Amino acid sequence: MVEGRLKLEPEAISIFRCIDEGNNFLLSGGAGSGKTYTLVSVIRQVISENPTTKVACMTYTNSAVREIEERVDHKNLNVTTIHDFLWDNIKHYQKELKSAIVCLANDELKTKIKIGKGDPIPDTFFDNLERGIQYKEYLKIQEGIISHEEVLIIANYLFEKYSKLSDIVKDKYKFLFIDEYQDTSVLVVDIFLKHFKISNKNNIVGFFGDSMQSIYPDGVGDLDEYNREVPDSVIEIKKEQNRRNPSRIIGLANKLRTDGIVQVHSNDPNAPNMYKGSVKQGTVLFLHSKSDDINNAVTYLENNHDWDFNNPKETKELNLTHNLIADKAGFRNLMDVYDKDPIVKLKNDIIKRIKDNLKKGKPEVEILENDTFDDVVDKFQLINKQKKLKKDILLDNNENNKLYNQLKNKQFSEVRKIYFTKDALIDDKKQDEDDLGKKGSKRDNLIKHLYKIQKNISLYQNRKFNEFLRSTDYRYKILSISDKRLLKENISNLINVGDKSIEDVINDANEKGICLVDDKLLQFIETKEYLYNRVKTIKFKEFQKLYEYLEGHTPFSTQHKTKGAEFDNVLVVLDNGGWNNYNFEKLFLNDTSSSVFNRTQKIFYVCCTRSKNNLAVYFNKPSDSVISKAKEWFGTDNVKSI
C-alpha cells in the first residue's frame, strides 16, 4: 500500500481502491458522518501521491469553498463553486459560446434560454459584443451577459457537442471531486458521467454527499439512474459512523432514512458526540400545544431544560420560511412589501394569464403602446370574462386602493418591468456573527444602503472606532476635538432613531456624513420608484430588526438555510407556512405516495441532525394519529403537551 494510506480511515482507503482501479466513486454518508473530513483526507493523499497533478474540487457554496481552502492549502488544488468551475473552462471559447447561445435560444425544446420575443435570431447576433459573452450575478442576455442558470445550460451543451472540451478538462485535472453532489444540477452531473465518456482521456470523478439531504428542487438527488443506465458507473462507498449527533438523535434519524444507511456512533473517542469513551445520549422531545403561540415551546425549554435562546451560537429555532420568522424577528412590514405586494401580484397574474391564453390559442389581448396599467387591467378582465381583479384589489382595503392609484396611470410597458423578490431583502443570511457573507449577494441597492447605515451605527455602538472610520463617509472630516464631539452627537441621533422612517434616516445619515447617498441609491430611487415609495415610510427600527436577523444575532433560521450547520440545541417548528411543497402532517401519517412527503421527510431529517446535544420538535394542534407516530419515533415519555 502507498505510504500514508495506512493512516486513513477505512472509507478513504476504499476510495483509493477505486482510484487505483480507475473507477469513479461516490462517498455516501449521513449527517454528521464527517464527509468533508474524508474529502480533505483524500485530497491531501492524492496531492501527496501526485505532486505535479492538478486537482479540482467543486462545491455548492462559497462558504464551503473557503472551508476546504482553509484545510488544504496547495498550489495544485483548485477549489471553486460548480458555476465558477464550468465558466472557467468554457469562457475562453467565445466563438463556440456565442454559437451555443444562439442555437439554444432557437431550440425551444431544449432550453429555457430566451432572447427577445422568442423569434429566431441570426447566427451573427453576438458578433459585435465588445467584451464577448460575460458571466455575472444578473442576466442581460441580449447584451451577452449570462447568469447562474445559463452557465449550466450552456456548459452542458458545449461538453455534449465538443468532445475536445472534455479532453482539455481531463488533461488539466486528473481528479475532479464534487462535494454536496446531491444538490448539483442534473445538467452538471451529465457532463461528468455522460459527456466525459465521449472523450478517450482518463480521469477520476469523485462524488461526496448524502441523498437524504437533497433539499433543493434543482439537485440531482442521487446517482441511481446513472448506475442503472451503465452499471458501476460510480462505485458507492458508505460512511455509517456519526461524529456529531448523540445516541437518541441518531436513533431518530435512522427511522427517517430510506437509503439503507443505518448510522452508528463514532468509534473515535475524541469525536464531538463522545464523552469519556461513551457516546452522549442527548435529548429528543416532541412538544405539542393547542395554542398557536410558539413562545409556549420557547418558554418551556428555557424553564425546564435551561435552553438559552439569547445565544444564537448555541441555540437555534428552525422555521420553514422567512415569512414564518418575520413576525417573531420583527420585520413583517418589510417582508410583506417584498413578498406580498398586491399590485405586483395583480400585474404578474395578468402577464401569466395572457401567456396562458396564447398557449391555449385563445384570443390575444391587444396591448397598445400607450396603454396604461389601468387600461390593460380592464382589457384583460373583459376578454377573459372573469371577476374583476381590479375591484378585488380596490375594495379589499384603503391601503391597496392607494397602491393601485400609484401605478394605474403609468404605461403598462413600464409597470410590467416592476419585479419584487424576497431575495433582494433577505439574501445572505448568516447563522451567527462570525459567519462570512457569501459572494454575490442578491440584496438590492436600497437594502445594501440601509445595511451600510446600520453597520456604521453598530460599529460605533460596539466601540469599533477604527472599523467605523474605515467604513463611514465621515472619516475625512475629523480634524479636531470639536469634530469628534460633533460626530458623537450625529451618530447618537442615528442610534436613538425612535419612530423615524427609513427615508428620514437615509436623509439624516447623508446630511451628517455618516453614509452618503450614492449614485446606486439615486438610480434605485429613479428606476424602482414604486418599491422605494413602499419601503421609505416603514420605520427604520424595523430594518434594524432585519439587520439583527441577517447578521445572525437572533436564534431564528430557515430550515433550508441551516443545512451544513450544527448547534448544541435545536428547536424545529413544524409549520408548513402555507407552502404546498411541504406537509409535516403527511410525514407523520406516512403518506409515502406523494413527492411532498419525500421533500418533507428530507428537510425534517436535515433539521433533526443539526443538533449536537438537544433536539426539540414543536407541532401545533396535532391529530391523535400524529401524536401516536411521534410516540413511536421519539418515545412515549418524550412526547409532551405544553
C-alpha positions as semicolon CSV with decimal commas, in nm:
position;residue;x (nm);y (nm);z (nm)
1;M;0,000;0,000;0,000
2;V;0,122;0,352;-0,087
3;E;0,284;0,529;0,206
4;G;0,035;0,732;0,406
5;R;-0,276;0,534;0,319
6;L;-0,250;0,314;0,627
7;K;-0,329;0,618;0,841
8;L;-0,651;0,688;0,652
9;E;-0,996;0,587;0,772
10;P;-1,147;0,274;0,610
11;E;-1,377;0,471;0,375
12;A;-1,083;0,672;0,239
13;I;-0,887;0,351;0,182
14;S;-1,185;0,215;-0,016
15;I;-1,185;0,534;-0,223
16;F;-0,820;0,480;-0,317
17;R;-0,905;0,124;-0,416
18;C;-1,148;0,277;-0,669
19;I;-0,887;0,528;-0,781
20;D;-0,627;0,255;-0,835
21;E;-0,877;0,063;-1,050
22;G;-0,968;0,373;-1,250
23;N;-1,328;0,390;-1,123
24;N;-1,541;0,692;-1,041
25;F;-1,674;0,678;-0,685
26;L;-1,941;0,810;-0,452
27;L;-1,891;0,856;-0,079
28;S;-2,239;0,841;0,078
29;G;-2,263;0,944;0,440
30;G;-2,542;1,057;0,668
31;A;-2,545;1,384;0,858
32;G;-2,252;1,429;1,093
33;S;-2,051;1,144;0,940
34;G;-1,752;1,362;0,856
35;K;-1,780;1,360;0,476
36;T;-1,582;1,682;0,449
37;Y;-1,311;1,530;0,670
38;T;-1,287;1,235;0,430
39;L;-1,286;1,468;0,129
40;V;-0,997;1,668;0,275
41;S;-0,805;1,349;0,363
42;V;-0,847;1,218;0,009
43;I;-0,735;1,549;-0,144
44;R;-0,424;1,559;0,074
45;Q;-0,331;1,199;-0,008
46;V;-0,394;1,248;-0,381
47;I;-0,165;1,552;-0,383
48;S;0,096;1,360;-0,182
49;E;0,094;1,076;-0,435
50;N;0,065;1,305;-0,740
51;P;0,263;1,620;-0,651
52;T;0,257;1,763;-1,005
53;T;-0,107;1,679;-1,082
54;K;-0,383;1,940;-1,062
55;V;-0,687;1,857;-0,853
56;A;-1,026;2,029;-0,882
57;C;-1,279;2,038;-0,600
58;M;-1,625;2,181;-0,662
59;T;-1,886;2,252;-0,400
60;Y;-2,224;2,418;-0,363
61;T;-2,147;2,742;-0,175
62;N;-1,869;2,995;-0,136
63;S;-1,856;2,928;0,239
64;A;-1,782;2,560;0,166
65;V;-1,510;2,670;-0,077
66;R;-1,345;2,876;0,197
67;E;-1,369;2,589;0,445
68;I;-1,189;2,344;0,214
69;E;-0,927;2,603;0,113
70;E;-0,851;2,664;0,480
71;R;-0,798;2,292;0,539
72;V;-0,587;2,225;0,228
73;D;-0,356;2,498;0,103
74;H;-0,174;2,378;-0,210
75;K;-0,093;2,543;-0,541
76;N;-0,223;2,245;-0,741
77;L;-0,564;2,244;-0,573
78;N;-0,840;2,448;-0,736
79;V;-1,145;2,487;-0,511
80;T;-1,445;2,664;-0,663
81;T;-1,820;2,660;-0,684
82;I;-1,956;2,445;-0,965
83;H;-2,068;2,751;-1,163
84;D;-1,724;2,912;-1,142
85;F;-1,551;2,587;-1,243
86;L;-1,765;2,543;-1,552
87;W;-1,731;2,908;-1,654
88;D;-1,352;2,899;-1,612
89;N;-1,341;2,606;-1,854
90;I;-1,566;2,748;-2,126
91;K;-1,516;3,127;-2,109
92;H;-1,220;3,141;-2,350
93;Y;-1,413;2,974;-2,635
94;Q;-1,612;3,282;-2,728
95;K;-1,698;3,171;-3,081
96;E;-1,846;2,846;-2,952
97;L;-2,019;3,026;-2,664
98;K;-2,196;3,268;-2,898
99;S;-2,298;2,987;-3,132
100;A;-2,426;2,778;-2,838
101;I;-2,648;3,057;-2,704
102;V;-2,795;3,121;-3,049
103;C;-2,862;2,750;-3,106
104;L;-3,016;2,706;-2,763
105;A;-3,232;3,017;-2,797
106;N;-3,363;2,892;-3,133
107;D;-3,441;2,544;-2,999
108;E;-3,737;2,579;-2,764
109;L;-3,747;2,204;-2,692
110;K;-3,400;2,202;-2,536
111;T;-3,367;2,512;-2,326
112;K;-3,517;2,789;-2,118
113;I;-3,284;3,046;-2,273
114;K;-3,489;3,321;-2,436
115;I;-3,375;3,620;-2,639
116;G;-3,630;3,885;-2,730
117;K;-3,983;3,763;-2,802
118;G;-3,880;3,411;-2,895
119;D;-3,843;3,475;-3,267
120;P;-3,545;3,303;-3,439
121;I;-3,223;3,501;-3,406
122;P;-2,937;3,512;-3,658
123;D;-2,602;3,340;-3,609
124;T;-2,437;3,684;-3,608
125;F;-2,646;3,814;-3,314
126;F;-2,350;3,842;-3,072
127;D;-2,074;3,925;-3,322
128;N;-2,042;4,292;-3,224
129;L;-2,007;4,249;-2,846
130;E;-1,703;4,445;-2,731
131;R;-1,638;4,224;-2,426
132;G;-1,783;3,900;-2,557
133;I;-2,008;3,673;-2,353
134;Q;-1,977;3,750;-1,980
135;Y;-2,087;3,571;-1,662
136;K;-2,241;3,797;-1,394
137;E;-2,477;3,783;-1,097
138;Y;-2,758;3,910;-1,321
139;L;-2,896;3,826;-1,666
140;K;-2,892;4,060;-1,967
141;I;-2,867;3,804;-2,242
142;Q;-2,923;4,047;-2,531
143;E;-2,604;4,219;-2,416
144;G;-2,421;3,887;-2,388
145;I;-2,442;3,870;-2,007
146;I;-2,543;3,531;-1,869
147;S;-2,610;3,428;-1,510
148;H;-2,601;3,112;-1,298
149;E;-2,872;2,906;-1,467
150;E;-2,747;2,984;-1,818
151;V;-2,390;2,879;-1,732
152;L;-2,514;2,527;-1,654
153;I;-2,728;2,502;-1,967
154;I;-2,457;2,631;-2,199
155;A;-2,179;2,425;-2,042
156;N;-2,387;2,109;-2,077
157;Y;-2,447;2,188;-2,444
158;L;-2,079;2,256;-2,517
159;F;-1,947;1,945;-2,340
160;E;-2,202;1,732;-2,524
161;K;-2,116;1,881;-2,864
162;Y;-1,737;1,910;-2,833
163;S;-1,554;1,603;-2,701
164;K;-1,232;1,803;-2,719
165;L;-1,358;2,019;-2,434
166;S;-1,372;1,707;-2,216
167;D;-1,022;1,616;-2,338
168;I;-0,893;1,955;-2,227
169;V;-1,052;1,938;-1,881
170;K;-0,935;1,579;-1,825
171;D;-0,580;1,672;-1,928
172;K;-0,589;1,966;-1,689
173;Y;-0,742;1,782;-1,392
174;K;-0,670;1,416;-1,330
175;F;-0,901;1,429;-1,028
176;L;-1,238;1,604;-1,003
177;F;-1,417;1,598;-0,666
178;I;-1,774;1,722;-0,621
179;D;-1,891;1,798;-0,268
180;E;-2,264;1,802;-0,175
181;Y;-2,328;1,624;-0,505
182;Q;-2,699;1,574;-0,426
183;D;-2,761;1,948;-0,469
184;T;-2,581;1,955;-0,805
185;S;-2,791;2,004;-1,118
186;V;-2,852;1,707;-1,348
187;L;-2,702;1,925;-1,623
188;V;-2,371;1,920;-1,436
189;V;-2,373;1,552;-1,342
190;D;-2,450;1,469;-1,707
191;I;-2,127;1,643;-1,804
192;F;-1,912;1,429;-1,575
193;L;-2,092;1,095;-1,611
194;K;-2,220;1,109;-1,970
195;H;-2,041;1,367;-2,183
196;F;-1,700;1,284;-2,036
197;K;-1,740;0,931;-2,176
198;I;-1,723;1,071;-2,530
199;S;-1,359;1,159;-2,456
200;N;-1,096;0,884;-2,469
201;K;-0,889;1,055;-2,199
202;N;-0,890;0,921;-1,844
203;N;-0,954;1,085;-1,511
204;I;-1,131;1,016;-1,182
205;V;-1,455;1,184;-1,075
206;G;-1,544;1,153;-0,707
207;F;-1,877;1,250;-0,552
208;F;-1,932;1,326;-0,183
209;G;-2,271;1,377;-0,021
210;D;-2,596;1,237;0,113
211;S;-2,912;1,171;-0,089
212;M;-3,123;1,220;0,225
213;Q;-3,006;1,581;0,238
214;S;-3,111;1,670;-0,117
215;I;-3,346;1,951;-0,015
216;Y;-3,321;2,174;-0,324
217;P;-3,556;2,103;-0,618
218;D;-3,292;2,150;-0,887
219;G;-3,047;1,898;-0,741
220;V;-2,983;1,554;-0,889
221;G;-3,076;1,387;-0,558
222;D;-2,890;1,061;-0,617
223;L;-2,690;0,881;-0,888
224;D;-2,911;0,572;-0,913
225;E;-3,022;0,646;-1,269
226;Y;-2,665;0,666;-1,397
227;N;-2,581;0,329;-1,245
228;R;-2,898;0,180;-1,394
229;E;-2,801;0,301;-1,740
230;V;-2,437;0,190;-1,709
231;P;-2,378;-0,048;-1,415
232;D;-2,095;0,057;-1,185
233;S;-2,061;0,399;-1,348
234;V;-1,998;0,514;-0,993
235;I;-1,885;0,282;-0,712
236;E;-2,067;0,368;-0,387
237;I;-1,883;0,368;-0,055
238;K;-2,100;0,413;0,254
239;K;-1,984;0,603;0,561
240;E;-2,202;0,496;0,851
241;Q;-2,038;0,640;1,163
242;N;-2,185;0,959;1,304
243;R;-1,949;1,202;1,479
244;R;-2,194;1,485;1,554
245;N;-2,522;1,361;1,697
246;P;-2,583;1,197;2,034
247;S;-2,734;0,849;2,051
248;R;-3,103;0,944;2,075
249;I;-3,083;1,175;1,773
250;I;-2,901;0,908;1,570
251;G;-3,184;0,668;1,656
252;L;-3,448;0,916;1,537
253;A;-3,254;0,997;1,219
254;N;-3,222;0,628;1,129
255;K;-3,602;0,598;1,138
256;L;-3,621;0,872;0,875
257;R;-3,363;0,733;0,631
258;T;-3,476;0,532;0,327
259;D;-3,148;0,453;0,150
260;G;-3,022;0,161;0,357
261;I;-2,765;0,359;0,554
262;V;-2,801;0,290;0,927
263;Q;-2,577;0,521;1,124
264;V;-2,386;0,420;1,436
265;H;-2,196;0,642;1,675
266;S;-1,829;0,712;1,614
267;N;-1,563;0,476;1,746
268;D;-1,329;0,774;1,778
269;P;-1,315;0,864;2,149
270;N;-1,236;1,224;2,051
271;A;-1,541;1,266;1,829
272;P;-1,776;1,551;1,933
273;N;-2,056;1,308;2,022
274;M;-1,833;1,106;2,258
275;Y;-1,766;1,181;2,625
276;K;-1,519;0,984;2,839
277;G;-1,520;0,692;2,598
278;S;-1,901;0,667;2,572
279;V;-2,144;0,815;2,323
280;K;-2,354;1,106;2,453
281;Q;-2,723;1,025;2,492
282;G;-2,867;1,370;2,425
283;T;-3,237;1,451;2,446
284;V;-3,519;1,435;2,192
285;L;-3,855;1,599;2,267
286;F;-4,180;1,623;2,074
287;L;-4,376;1,919;2,209
288;H;-4,734;1,998;2,111
289;S;-4,992;2,251;2,216
290;K;-5,343;2,368;2,141
291;S;-5,217;2,725;2,139
292;D;-5,091;2,899;1,826
293;D;-4,817;3,071;2,025
294;I;-4,473;2,921;1,952
295;N;-4,344;3,106;2,258
296;N;-4,502;2,829;2,465
297;A;-4,232;2,593;2,338
298;V;-3,957;2,851;2,387
299;T;-4,071;2,923;2,745
300;Y;-4,099;2,552;2,824
301;L;-3,745;2,481;2,702
302;E;-3,600;2,782;2,885
303;N;-3,770;2,696;3,214
304;N;-3,741;2,318;3,211
305;H;-3,425;2,245;3,012
306;D;-3,213;2,561;3,055
307;W;-3,206;2,649;2,685
308;D;-3,074;2,999;2,616
309;F;-3,244;3,149;2,310
310;N;-3,036;3,465;2,354
311;N;-2,727;3,273;2,245
312;P;-2,761;3,213;1,866
313;K;-2,428;3,030;1,853
314;E;-2,565;2,752;2,073
315;T;-2,941;2,758;2,026
316;K;-3,147;2,781;1,704
317;E;-3,516;2,788;1,624
318;L;-3,573;2,649;1,274
319;N;-3,879;2,756;1,073
320;L;-3,968;2,652;0,720
321;T;-3,990;3,001;0,568
322;H;-3,871;3,357;0,622
323;N;-4,237;3,459;0,633
324;L;-4,287;3,248;0,944
325;I;-3,988;3,421;1,102
326;A;-4,076;3,778;1,001
327;D;-4,325;3,837;1,285
328;K;-4,101;3,682;1,550
329;A;-3,792;3,870;1,437
330;G;-3,979;4,198;1,385
331;F;-3,960;4,276;1,011
332;R;-4,312;4,185;0,897
333;N;-4,384;4,509;0,704
334;L;-4,063;4,482;0,502
335;M;-4,136;4,116;0,426
336;D;-4,488;4,198;0,312
337;V;-4,359;4,462;0,071
338;Y;-4,102;4,236;-0,093
339;D;-4,303;3,914;-0,089
340;K;-4,674;4,001;-0,083
341;D;-4,728;4,327;-0,274
342;P;-5,088;4,304;-0,403
343;I;-5,039;4,527;-0,708
344;V;-4,730;4,344;-0,826
345;K;-4,922;4,019;-0,776
346;L;-5,206;4,157;-0,992
347;K;-4,956;4,254;-1,264
348;N;-4,791;3,912;-1,251
349;D;-5,129;3,735;-1,270
350;I;-5,225;3,936;-1,576
351;I;-4,900;3,862;-1,759
352;K;-4,920;3,492;-1,671
353;R;-5,278;3,453;-1,783
354;I;-5,220;3,640;-2,109
355;K;-4,934;3,400;-2,183
356;D;-5,153;3,104;-2,088
357;N;-5,421;3,226;-2,329
358;L;-5,167;3,241;-2,610
359;K;-5,054;2,884;-2,541
360;K;-5,416;2,765;-2,543
361;G;-5,496;2,952;-2,865
362;K;-5,738;3,192;-2,701
363;P;-5,777;3,549;-2,833
364;E;-5,469;3,763;-2,771
365;V;-5,515;4,076;-2,565
366;E;-5,422;4,372;-2,783
367;I;-5,199;4,598;-2,580
368;L;-5,130;4,934;-2,743
369;E;-4,808;5,126;-2,696
370;N;-4,971;5,399;-2,485
371;D;-5,198;5,174;-2,279
372;T;-5,187;5,243;-1,908
373;F;-5,180;4,973;-1,645
374;D;-5,546;5,055;-1,575
375;D;-5,631;5,010;-1,947
376;V;-5,469;4,667;-1,958
377;V;-5,644;4,553;-1,641
378;D;-5,978;4,647;-1,797
379;K;-5,894;4,477;-2,129
380;F;-5,775;4,164;-1,957
381;Q;-6,090;4,137;-1,748
382;L;-6,316;4,192;-2,049
383;I;-6,155;3,930;-2,272
384;N;-6,107;3,669;-2,001
385;K;-6,468;3,703;-1,879
386;Q;-6,386;3,664;-1,515
387;K;-6,440;3,852;-1,194
388;K;-6,289;4,196;-1,191
389;L;-5,950;4,156;-1,028
390;K;-5,909;4,533;-1,005
391;K;-6,221;4,560;-0,789
392;D;-6,089;4,285;-0,565
393;I;-5,782;4,497;-0,506
394;L;-5,964;4,827;-0,467
395;L;-6,235;4,701;-0,235
396;D;-6,001;4,496;-0,018
397;N;-5,882;4,792;0,185
398;N;-5,793;5,156;0,153
399;E;-5,417;5,089;0,152
400;N;-5,443;4,872;-0,158
401;N;-5,650;5,142;-0,323
402;K;-5,367;5,391;-0,263
403;L;-5,109;5,147;-0,402
404;Y;-5,311;5,085;-0,716
405;N;-5,354;5,456;-0,773
406;Q;-4,974;5,499;-0,777
407;L;-4,948;5,282;-1,088
408;K;-5,282;5,283;-1,266
409;N;-5,199;5,577;-1,498
410;K;-4,844;5,466;-1,581
411;Q;-4,780;5,295;-1,913
412;F;-4,818;4,920;-1,891
413;S;-4,482;4,875;-2,066
414;E;-4,326;5,043;-1,762
415;V;-4,536;4,867;-1,496
416;R;-4,470;4,519;-1,635
417;K;-4,096;4,568;-1,558
418;I;-4,164;4,607;-1,185
419;Y;-4,025;4,299;-1,016
420;F;-4,004;4,220;-0,647
421;T;-3,823;3,927;-0,490
422;K;-3,774;3,849;-0,123
423;D;-3,414;3,751;-0,204
424;A;-3,345;4,123;-0,252
425;L;-3,441;4,166;0,114
426;I;-3,319;3,857;0,299
427;D;-3,041;3,704;0,088
428;D;-2,705;3,625;0,252
429;K;-2,837;3,533;0,596
430;K;-2,563;3,447;0,846
431;Q;-2,600;3,176;1,113
432;D;-2,404;3,383;1,363
433;E;-2,194;3,699;1,373
434;D;-1,873;3,511;1,288
435;D;-2,019;3,359;0,972
436;L;-1,879;3,502;0,649
437;G;-2,108;3,656;0,392
438;K;-2,126;3,490;0,054
439;K;-2,005;3,617;-0,281
440;G;-2,265;3,787;-0,495
441;S;-2,542;3,890;-0,257
442;K;-2,883;3,936;-0,420
443;R;-2,977;4,226;-0,193
444;D;-3,095;4,528;-0,387
445;N;-2,918;4,864;-0,368
446;L;-3,172;5,012;-0,125
447;I;-3,124;4,732;0,126
448;K;-2,747;4,748;0,077
449;H;-2,753;5,121;0,156
450;L;-2,965;5,071;0,469
451;Y;-2,732;4,788;0,567
452;K;-2,434;5,022;0,543
453;I;-2,607;5,279;0,764
454;Q;-2,687;5,024;1,033
455;K;-2,342;4,867;1,009
456;N;-2,186;5,207;1,080
457;I;-2,420;5,255;1,375
458;S;-2,333;4,909;1,512
459;L;-1,959;4,963;1,473
460;Y;-1,980;5,287;1,670
461;Q;-2,204;5,135;1,938
462;N;-1,961;4,845;1,984
463;R;-1,668;5,090;2,008
464;K;-1,501;4,952;1,695
465;F;-1,390;5,302;1,606
466;N;-1,115;5,211;1,359
467;E;-1,354;4,994;1,158
468;F;-1,617;5,266;1,184
469;L;-1,379;5,526;1,044
470;R;-1,286;5,295;0,756
471;S;-1,650;5,224;0,680
472;T;-1,821;5,560;0,724
473;D;-1,806;5,850;0,479
474;Y;-1,738;6,077;0,780
475;R;-1,372;5,979;0,811
476;Y;-1,238;6,271;0,607
477;K;-1,390;6,535;0,836
478;I;-1,237;6,451;1,175
479;L;-0,971;6,717;1,214
480;S;-1,017;6,834;1,573
481;I;-1,171;6,750;1,912
482;S;-1,478;6,952;1,818
483;D;-1,516;6,734;1,509
484;K;-1,515;6,427;1,733
485;R;-1,781;6,583;1,955
486;L;-1,994;6,661;1,652
487;L;-1,951;6,305;1,523
488;K;-2,064;6,168;1,860
489;E;-2,370;6,392;1,854
490;N;-2,456;6,298;1,495
491;I;-2,420;5,924;1,545
492;S;-2,616;5,943;1,872
493;N;-2,908;6,093;1,679
494;L;-2,899;5,793;1,447
495;I;-2,866;5,544;1,733
496;N;-3,170;5,694;1,905
497;V;-3,377;5,651;1,592
498;G;-3,715;5,648;1,766
499;D;-4,001;5,628;1,515
500;K;-3,812;5,783;1,224
501;S;-3,892;5,641;0,884
502;I;-3,639;5,474;0,659
503;E;-3,635;5,780;0,432
504;D;-3,578;6,010;0,732
505;V;-3,276;5,806;0,841
506;I;-3,135;5,791;0,486
507;N;-3,152;6,171;0,472
508;D;-3,012;6,215;0,827
509;A;-2,718;5,983;0,757
510;N;-2,647;6,167;0,434
511;E;-2,666;6,515;0,587
512;K;-2,445;6,414;0,880
513;G;-2,191;6,243;0,653
514;I;-2,235;5,902;0,818
515;C;-2,347;5,736;0,495
516;L;-2,371;5,947;0,181
517;V;-2,640;5,887;-0,078
518;D;-2,452;5,749;-0,378
519;D;-2,533;5,702;-0,747
520;K;-2,651;5,345;-0,692
521;L;-2,918;5,455;-0,446
522;L;-3,022;5,750;-0,663
523;Q;-3,059;5,516;-0,961
524;F;-3,262;5,277;-0,748
525;I;-3,498;5,556;-0,640
526;E;-3,538;5,665;-1,002
527;T;-3,585;5,322;-1,164
528;K;-3,770;5,148;-0,879
529;E;-3,986;5,436;-0,763
530;Y;-4,283;5,221;-0,661
531;L;-4,073;4,990;-0,444
532;Y;-3,888;5,283;-0,286
533;N;-4,217;5,458;-0,208
534;R;-4,339;5,144;-0,034
535;V;-4,025;5,100;0,176
536;K;-3,942;5,460;0,264
537;T;-4,232;5,509;0,507
538;I;-4,156;5,197;0,715
539;K;-3,989;5,273;1,046
540;F;-3,612;5,234;1,041
541;K;-3,619;5,040;1,367
542;E;-3,790;4,760;1,172
543;F;-3,493;4,748;0,936
544;Q;-3,271;4,729;1,244
545;K;-3,460;4,412;1,340
546;L;-3,395;4,272;0,992
547;Y;-3,027;4,360;1,028
548;E;-3,007;4,170;1,357
549;Y;-3,166;3,868;1,191
550;L;-2,943;3,874;0,884
551;E;-2,629;3,919;1,094
552;G;-2,708;3,608;1,298
553;H;-2,783;3,789;1,623
554;T;-3,118;3,610;1,667
555;P;-3,194;3,242;1,725
556;F;-3,401;3,220;1,406
557;S;-3,309;3,043;1,084
558;T;-3,495;2,885;0,796
559;Q;-3,473;2,509;0,781
560;H;-3,309;2,512;0,437
561;K;-3,052;2,773;0,537
562;T;-2,927;2,574;0,836
563;K;-2,808;2,281;0,626
564;G;-2,443;2,205;0,698
565;A;-2,454;2,389;1,032
566;E;-2,465;2,245;1,383
567;F;-2,576;2,376;1,722
568;D;-2,599;2,249;2,080
569;N;-2,976;2,299;2,098
570;V;-3,221;2,289;1,808
571;L;-3,593;2,366;1,814
572;V;-3,770;2,260;1,492
573;V;-4,106;2,426;1,432
574;L;-4,331;2,205;1,216
575;D;-4,546;2,464;1,038
576;N;-4,594;2,450;0,661
577;G;-4,650;2,824;0,647
578;G;-4,898;2,785;0,362
579;W;-4,628;2,632;0,142
580;N;-4,783;2,345;-0,055
581;N;-4,446;2,185;-0,129
582;Y;-4,427;2,062;0,230
583;N;-4,671;1,897;0,468
584;F;-4,550;1,784;0,809
585;E;-4,875;1,606;0,887
586;K;-4,830;1,383;0,579
587;L;-4,483;1,298;0,711
588;F;-4,619;1,170;1,042
589;L;-4,913;0,993;0,876
590;N;-4,668;0,814;0,645
591;D;-4,832;0,933;0,321
592;T;-4,546;0,796;0,111
593;S;-4,731;0,827;-0,218
594;S;-4,655;1,194;-0,271
595;S;-4,347;1,390;-0,369
596;V;-4,449;1,631;-0,092
597;F;-4,382;1,352;0,158
598;N;-4,030;1,297;0,021
599;R;-3,943;1,667;0,035
600;T;-4,082;1,699;0,388
601;Q;-3,902;1,387;0,508
602;K;-3,567;1,517;0,384
603;I;-3,600;1,866;0,530
604;F;-3,708;1,713;0,861
605;Y;-3,406;1,482;0,856
606;V;-3,173;1,776;0,791
607;C;-3,326;1,977;1,076
608;C;-3,313;1,699;1,334
609;T;-2,949;1,620;1,260
610;R;-2,829;1,976;1,322
611;S;-2,826;1,915;1,697
612;K;-2,509;1,824;1,885
613;N;-2,689;1,773;2,216
614;N;-3,058;1,850;2,246
615;L;-3,342;1,839;1,994
616;A;-3,699;1,961;2,039
617;V;-3,972;1,943;1,776
618;Y;-4,285;2,157;1,811
619;F;-4,613;2,063;1,638
620;N;-4,915;2,287;1,684
621;K;-5,252;2,116;1,734
622;P;-5,153;1,769;1,605
623;S;-5,409;1,497;1,542
624;D;-5,416;1,182;1,754
625;S;-5,252;0,994;1,464
626;V;-4,964;1,242;1,455
627;I;-4,914;1,209;1,831
628;S;-4,918;0,830;1,800
629;K;-4,643;0,840;1,537
630;A;-4,445;1,087;1,746
631;K;-4,451;0,844;2,038
632;E;-4,316;0,574;1,809
633;W;-4,031;0,796;1,685
634;F;-3,947;0,994;1,999
635;G;-4,056;0,760;2,276
636;T;-4,376;0,797;2,478
637;D;-4,205;0,976;2,769
638;N;-4,057;1,233;2,531
639;V;-4,390;1,343;2,381
640;K;-4,525;1,629;2,593
641;S;-4,828;1,852;2,582
642;I;-4,736;2,205;2,690
